[in-house]
Coordinates of C-alpha atoms (C1' of nucleotides) in Angstrom, one line a residue:
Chain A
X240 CA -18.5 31.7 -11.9
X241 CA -18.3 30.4 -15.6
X242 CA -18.8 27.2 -17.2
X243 CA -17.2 27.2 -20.6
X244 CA -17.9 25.5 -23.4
X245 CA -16.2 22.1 -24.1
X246 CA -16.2 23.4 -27.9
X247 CA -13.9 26.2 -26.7
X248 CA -11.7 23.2 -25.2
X249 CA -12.0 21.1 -28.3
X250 CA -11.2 23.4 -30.7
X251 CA -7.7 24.2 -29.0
X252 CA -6.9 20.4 -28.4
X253 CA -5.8 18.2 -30.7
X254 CA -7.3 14.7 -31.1
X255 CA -4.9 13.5 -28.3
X256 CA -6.2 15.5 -25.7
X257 CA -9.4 16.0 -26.8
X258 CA -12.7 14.1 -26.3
X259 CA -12.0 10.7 -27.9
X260 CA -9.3 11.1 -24.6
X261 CA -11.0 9.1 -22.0
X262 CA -10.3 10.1 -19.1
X263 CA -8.9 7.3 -16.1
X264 CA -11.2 8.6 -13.6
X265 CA -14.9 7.6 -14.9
X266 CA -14.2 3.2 -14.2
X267 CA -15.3 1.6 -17.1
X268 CA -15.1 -2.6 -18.0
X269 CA -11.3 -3.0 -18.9
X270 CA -11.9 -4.3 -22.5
X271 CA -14.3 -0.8 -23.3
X272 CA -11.0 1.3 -21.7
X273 CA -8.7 -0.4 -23.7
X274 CA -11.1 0.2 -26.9
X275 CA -11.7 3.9 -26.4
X276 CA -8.1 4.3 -25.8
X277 CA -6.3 2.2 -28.2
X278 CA -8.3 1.1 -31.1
X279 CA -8.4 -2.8 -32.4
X280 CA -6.6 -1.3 -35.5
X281 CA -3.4 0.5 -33.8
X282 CA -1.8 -3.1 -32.1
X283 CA 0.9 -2.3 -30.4
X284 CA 3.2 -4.3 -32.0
X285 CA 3.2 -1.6 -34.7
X286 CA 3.2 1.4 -32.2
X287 CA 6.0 3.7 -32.2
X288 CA 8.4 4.7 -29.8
X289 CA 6.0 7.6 -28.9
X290 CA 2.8 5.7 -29.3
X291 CA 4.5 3.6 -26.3
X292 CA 5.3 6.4 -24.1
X293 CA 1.3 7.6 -24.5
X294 CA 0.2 4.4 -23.5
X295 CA 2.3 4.1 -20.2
X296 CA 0.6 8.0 -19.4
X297 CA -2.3 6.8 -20.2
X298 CA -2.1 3.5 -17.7
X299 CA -0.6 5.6 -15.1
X300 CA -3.6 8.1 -14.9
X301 CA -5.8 4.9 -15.5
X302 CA -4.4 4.0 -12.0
X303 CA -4.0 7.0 -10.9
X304 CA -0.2 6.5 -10.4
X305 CA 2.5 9.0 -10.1
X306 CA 4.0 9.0 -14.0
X307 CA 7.5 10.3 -12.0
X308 CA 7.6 6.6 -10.3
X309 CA 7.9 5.1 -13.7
X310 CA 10.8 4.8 -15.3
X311 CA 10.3 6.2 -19.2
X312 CA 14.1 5.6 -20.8
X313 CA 13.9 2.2 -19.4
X314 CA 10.8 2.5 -22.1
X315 CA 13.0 3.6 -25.0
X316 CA 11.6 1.3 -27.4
X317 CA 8.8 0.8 -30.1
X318 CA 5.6 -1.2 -30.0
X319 CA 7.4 -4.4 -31.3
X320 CA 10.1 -4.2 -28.4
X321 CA 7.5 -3.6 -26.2
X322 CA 5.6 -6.4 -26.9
X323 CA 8.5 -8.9 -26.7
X324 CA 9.3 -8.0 -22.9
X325 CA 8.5 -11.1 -20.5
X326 CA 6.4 -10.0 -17.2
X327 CA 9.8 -10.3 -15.3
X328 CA 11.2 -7.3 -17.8
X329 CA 8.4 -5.3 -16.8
X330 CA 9.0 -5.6 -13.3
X331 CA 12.6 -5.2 -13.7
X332 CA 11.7 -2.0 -16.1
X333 CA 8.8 -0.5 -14.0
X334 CA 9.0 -2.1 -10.3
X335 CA 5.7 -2.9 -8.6
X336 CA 4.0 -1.3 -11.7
X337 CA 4.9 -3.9 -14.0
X338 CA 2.6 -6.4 -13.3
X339 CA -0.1 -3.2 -14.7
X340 CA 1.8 -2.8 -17.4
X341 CA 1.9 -6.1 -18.7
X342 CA -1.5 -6.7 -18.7
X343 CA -2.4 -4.0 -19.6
X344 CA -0.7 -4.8 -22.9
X345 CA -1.7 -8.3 -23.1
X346 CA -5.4 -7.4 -22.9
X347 CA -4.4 -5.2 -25.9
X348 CA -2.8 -7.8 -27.6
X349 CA -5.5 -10.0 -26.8
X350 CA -7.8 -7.6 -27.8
X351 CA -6.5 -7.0 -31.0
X352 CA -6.5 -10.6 -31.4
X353 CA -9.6 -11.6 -29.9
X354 CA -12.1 -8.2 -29.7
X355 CA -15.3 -9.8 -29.1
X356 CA -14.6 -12.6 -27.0
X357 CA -12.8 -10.4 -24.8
X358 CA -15.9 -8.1 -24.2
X359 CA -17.1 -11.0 -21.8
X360 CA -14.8 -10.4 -19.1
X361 CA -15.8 -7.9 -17.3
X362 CA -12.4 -7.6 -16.1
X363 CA -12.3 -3.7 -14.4
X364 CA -9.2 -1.8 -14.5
X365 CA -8.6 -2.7 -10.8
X366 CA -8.5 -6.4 -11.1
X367 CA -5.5 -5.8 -13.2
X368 CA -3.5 -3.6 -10.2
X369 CA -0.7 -4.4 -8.8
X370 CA -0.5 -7.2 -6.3
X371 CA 2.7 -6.3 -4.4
X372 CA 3.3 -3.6 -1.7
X373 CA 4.8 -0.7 -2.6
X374 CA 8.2 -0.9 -3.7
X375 CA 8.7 2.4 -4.3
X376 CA 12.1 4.2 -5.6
X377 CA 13.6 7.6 -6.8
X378 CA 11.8 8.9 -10.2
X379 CA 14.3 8.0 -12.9
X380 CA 16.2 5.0 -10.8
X381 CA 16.1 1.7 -12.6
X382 CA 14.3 -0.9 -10.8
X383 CA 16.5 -3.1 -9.6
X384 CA 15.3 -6.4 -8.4
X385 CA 18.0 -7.3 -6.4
X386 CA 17.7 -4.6 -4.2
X387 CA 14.1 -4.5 -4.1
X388 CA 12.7 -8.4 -4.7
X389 CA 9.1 -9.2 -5.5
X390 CA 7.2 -12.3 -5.4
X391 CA 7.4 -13.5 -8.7
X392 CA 3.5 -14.1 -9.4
X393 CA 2.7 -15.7 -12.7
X394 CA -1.0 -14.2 -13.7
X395 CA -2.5 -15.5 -16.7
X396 CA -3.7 -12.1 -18.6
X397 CA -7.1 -11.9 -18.6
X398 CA -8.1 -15.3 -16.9
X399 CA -10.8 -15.4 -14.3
X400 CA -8.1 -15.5 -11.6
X401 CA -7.2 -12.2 -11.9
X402 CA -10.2 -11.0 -9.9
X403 CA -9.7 -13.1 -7.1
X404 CA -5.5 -12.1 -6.8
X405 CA -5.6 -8.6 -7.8
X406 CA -6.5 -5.4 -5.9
X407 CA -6.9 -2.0 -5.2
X408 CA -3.1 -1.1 -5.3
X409 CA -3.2 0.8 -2.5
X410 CA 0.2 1.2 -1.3
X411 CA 0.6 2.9 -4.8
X412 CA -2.0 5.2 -4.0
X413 CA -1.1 6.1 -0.7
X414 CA 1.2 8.8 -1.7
X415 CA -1.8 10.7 -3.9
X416 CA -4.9 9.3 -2.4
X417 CA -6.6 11.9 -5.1
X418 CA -5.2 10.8 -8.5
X419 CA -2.5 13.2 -10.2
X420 CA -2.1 16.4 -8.4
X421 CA -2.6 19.4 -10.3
X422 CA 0.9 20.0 -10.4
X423 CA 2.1 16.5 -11.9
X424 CA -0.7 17.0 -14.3
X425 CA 1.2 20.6 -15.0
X426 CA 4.3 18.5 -15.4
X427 CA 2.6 16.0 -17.3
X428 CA 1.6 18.3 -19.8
X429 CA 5.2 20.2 -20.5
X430 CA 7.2 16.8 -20.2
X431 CA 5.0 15.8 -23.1
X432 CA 5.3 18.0 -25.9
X433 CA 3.5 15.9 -28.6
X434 CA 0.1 16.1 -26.2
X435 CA 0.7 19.7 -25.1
X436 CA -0.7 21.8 -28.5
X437 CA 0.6 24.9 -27.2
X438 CA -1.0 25.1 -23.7
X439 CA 2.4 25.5 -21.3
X440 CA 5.3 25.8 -22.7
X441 CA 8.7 26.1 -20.6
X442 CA 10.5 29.8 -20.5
X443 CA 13.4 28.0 -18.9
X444 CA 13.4 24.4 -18.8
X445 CA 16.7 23.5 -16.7
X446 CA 15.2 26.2 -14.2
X447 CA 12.1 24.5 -14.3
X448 CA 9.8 28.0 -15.8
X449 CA 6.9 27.7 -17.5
X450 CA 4.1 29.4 -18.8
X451 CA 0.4 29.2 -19.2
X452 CA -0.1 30.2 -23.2
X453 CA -3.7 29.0 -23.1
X454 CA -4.6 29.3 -19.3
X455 CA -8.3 28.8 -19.5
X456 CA -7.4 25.7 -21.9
X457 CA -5.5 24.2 -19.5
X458 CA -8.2 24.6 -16.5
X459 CA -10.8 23.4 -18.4
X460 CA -8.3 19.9 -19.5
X461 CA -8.0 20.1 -15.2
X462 CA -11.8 20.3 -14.7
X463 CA -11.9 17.6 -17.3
X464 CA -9.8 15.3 -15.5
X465 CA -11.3 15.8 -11.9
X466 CA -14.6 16.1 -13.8
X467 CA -15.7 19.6 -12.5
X468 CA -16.7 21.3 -15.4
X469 CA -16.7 25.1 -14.0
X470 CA -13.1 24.9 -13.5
X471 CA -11.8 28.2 -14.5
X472 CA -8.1 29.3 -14.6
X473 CA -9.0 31.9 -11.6
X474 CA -9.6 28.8 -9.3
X475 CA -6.8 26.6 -11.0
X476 CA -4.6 29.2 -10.1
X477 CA -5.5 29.7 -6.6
X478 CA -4.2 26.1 -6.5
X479 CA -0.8 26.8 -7.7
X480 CA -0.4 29.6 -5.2
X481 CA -0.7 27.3 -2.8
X482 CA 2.3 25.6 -3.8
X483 CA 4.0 28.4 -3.1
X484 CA 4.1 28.0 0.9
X485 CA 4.9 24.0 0.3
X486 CA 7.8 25.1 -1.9
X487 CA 6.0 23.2 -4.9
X488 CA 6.3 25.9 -6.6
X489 CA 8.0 29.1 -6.6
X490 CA 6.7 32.6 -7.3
X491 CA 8.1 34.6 -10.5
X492 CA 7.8 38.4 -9.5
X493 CA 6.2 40.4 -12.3
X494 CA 5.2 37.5 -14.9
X495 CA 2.1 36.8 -15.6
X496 CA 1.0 33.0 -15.9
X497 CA 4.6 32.2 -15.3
X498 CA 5.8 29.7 -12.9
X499 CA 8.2 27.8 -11.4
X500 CA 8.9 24.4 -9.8
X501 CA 10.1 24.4 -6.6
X502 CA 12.5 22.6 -4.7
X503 CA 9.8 19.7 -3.4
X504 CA 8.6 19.3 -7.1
X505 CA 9.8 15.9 -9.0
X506 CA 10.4 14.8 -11.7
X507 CA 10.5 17.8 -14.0
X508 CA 13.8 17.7 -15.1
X509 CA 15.6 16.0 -17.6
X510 CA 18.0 14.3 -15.6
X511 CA 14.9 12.7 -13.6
X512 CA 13.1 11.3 -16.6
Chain B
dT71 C1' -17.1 9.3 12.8
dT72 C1' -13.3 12.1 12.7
dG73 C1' -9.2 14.3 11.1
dC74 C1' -6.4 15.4 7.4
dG75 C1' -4.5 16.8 2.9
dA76 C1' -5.5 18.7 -1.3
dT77 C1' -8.0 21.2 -3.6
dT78 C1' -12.3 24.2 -4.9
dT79 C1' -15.0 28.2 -4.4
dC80 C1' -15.7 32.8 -3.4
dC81 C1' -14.0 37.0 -2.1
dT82 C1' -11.4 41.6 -1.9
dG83 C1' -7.8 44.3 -3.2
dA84 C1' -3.6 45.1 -5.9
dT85 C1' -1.1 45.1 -10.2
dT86 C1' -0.3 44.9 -15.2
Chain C
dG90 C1' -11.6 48.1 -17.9
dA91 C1' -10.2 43.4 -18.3
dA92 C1' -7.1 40.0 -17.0
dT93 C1' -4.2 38.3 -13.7
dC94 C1' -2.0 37.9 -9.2
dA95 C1' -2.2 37.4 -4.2
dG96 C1' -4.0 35.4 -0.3
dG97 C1' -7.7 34.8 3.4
dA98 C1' -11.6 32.0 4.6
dA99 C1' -14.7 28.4 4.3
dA100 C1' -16.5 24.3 1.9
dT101 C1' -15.8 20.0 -0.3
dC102 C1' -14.0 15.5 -1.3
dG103 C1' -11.5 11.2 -0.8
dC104 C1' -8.9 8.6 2.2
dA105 C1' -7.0 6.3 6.5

DNA sequence: TTGCGATTTCCTGATT
DNA sequence: GAATCAGGAAATCGCA
């Protein structure tokens, strides 16, 4: 067993990934997540179409949700677009996530706005959850309201109410009671290039084969995230093998740190996202 | 409390 | 010889 480094880590991550990332799974008072992630001088009315994309990743492993459940094209836009959606746009965009996503960005607006007032609210990242079962649909599928109706709930962003009428979404979370599994983080990384500084890199990408360029680099990001610091590319890649019999993944005779998705993995392509 | 799924850890042996 | 792959076995952890 080997615990390595973090400097090793740093020093092949860029500033994205690396430890000004903070991660979703240490709970932290909502206006200090939203600090450490965005800073008060990047509002997102001036973020760009990327800077919006990060910030949906980043609130779906703040929640711990399945990044293939969300929609991206229907995010297609830039910060000012963004900012000009109505809560009924986000649910129409993002389903039962919406509701997270709009306040999400309304406590950064309001924090860009406001910064200290907005430190007194105490408001923890699951007060702002969803509020509404599970509507769940294919990975890619615009949500459409008519087919899937919600109760159209009116929460004022980061009033005192939203402790009372939000929790735990846990119809979200039913589906990976344990956060992002190591192979949506996987597929995380390679669907993001801009965050992925050389660590996978796809060998065939409509076949869906990677490659590890940076193996121990990527388990030590995985031991970040589940915070197990003697994760070690050995042990992340016992994990993959296991795929293998769930047809998650599927073996690549005679290349090493090469993979690729199986049949029951989502979401990968580019016809998905 | 229990069972389950998804890893995590450790191990041995094979292959590159 | 080191790194990686393959897979068995047991332990751990979070959740229902």
């Amino acid at each position: 067993m080997s615990v390595t480094p973090t400097t090793t880590l740093d020093s092949q991550l860029t500033t994205t990934w690396g430890p000004n990332n903070s991660y979703p799974d240490v709970p932290m008072v909502m206006s200090g997540y939203t600090s450490r992630l965005w800073p008060h001088d990047s509002q997102p009315q001036f973020w760009s179409k990327y800077q919006v994309w990060e910030w949906l990743q980043q609130v779906m492993d703040m929640h711990q949700i399945d990044a293939s459940n969300i929609p991206f094209q229907n995010f297609d836009m830039d910060g000012h677009q963004l900012c000009s959606l109505s809560y009924q746009d986000f649910i129409r965009a993002a389903g039962s996530v919406g509701p997270i996503l709009f306040h999400s960005l309304t406590e950064l607006k309001w924090s860009g706005q406001y910064h200290v007032e907005i430190g007194q609210l105490e408001l923890k990242p699951e007060h702002f959850s969803c509020p509404f079962p599970d509507v769940s649909y294919p990975p890619g599928e615009i949500y459409d309201p008519s087919i899937h109706p919600l109760p159209v709930a009116s929460p004022t962003p980061s009033s005192p109410d939203i402790k009372r009428s939000y929790s735990r979404p846990h119809q979200v979370k039913k589906h990976n009671p344990r956060g992002t599994h190591l192979w949506e983080f996987i597929r995380d990384i390679l669907l993001n290039p801009e965050r992925n500084p050389g660590l996978i890199k796809w060998e065939d990408r409509t076949e869906g084969v990677f490659r590890f360029l940076k193996s121990e680099a990527v388990a030590q990001l995985w031991g970040k995230k589940k915070n197990n610091s003697s994760m070690t590319y050995e042990k992340l890649s016992r994990a993959m093998r296991y795929y293998y019999k769930r047809e998650i993944l599927e073996r690549v005779d005679g290349r090493r740190l090469v993979y690729k998705f199986g049949r029951n993995a989502r979401g990968w392509r580019e016809s998905e996202k």
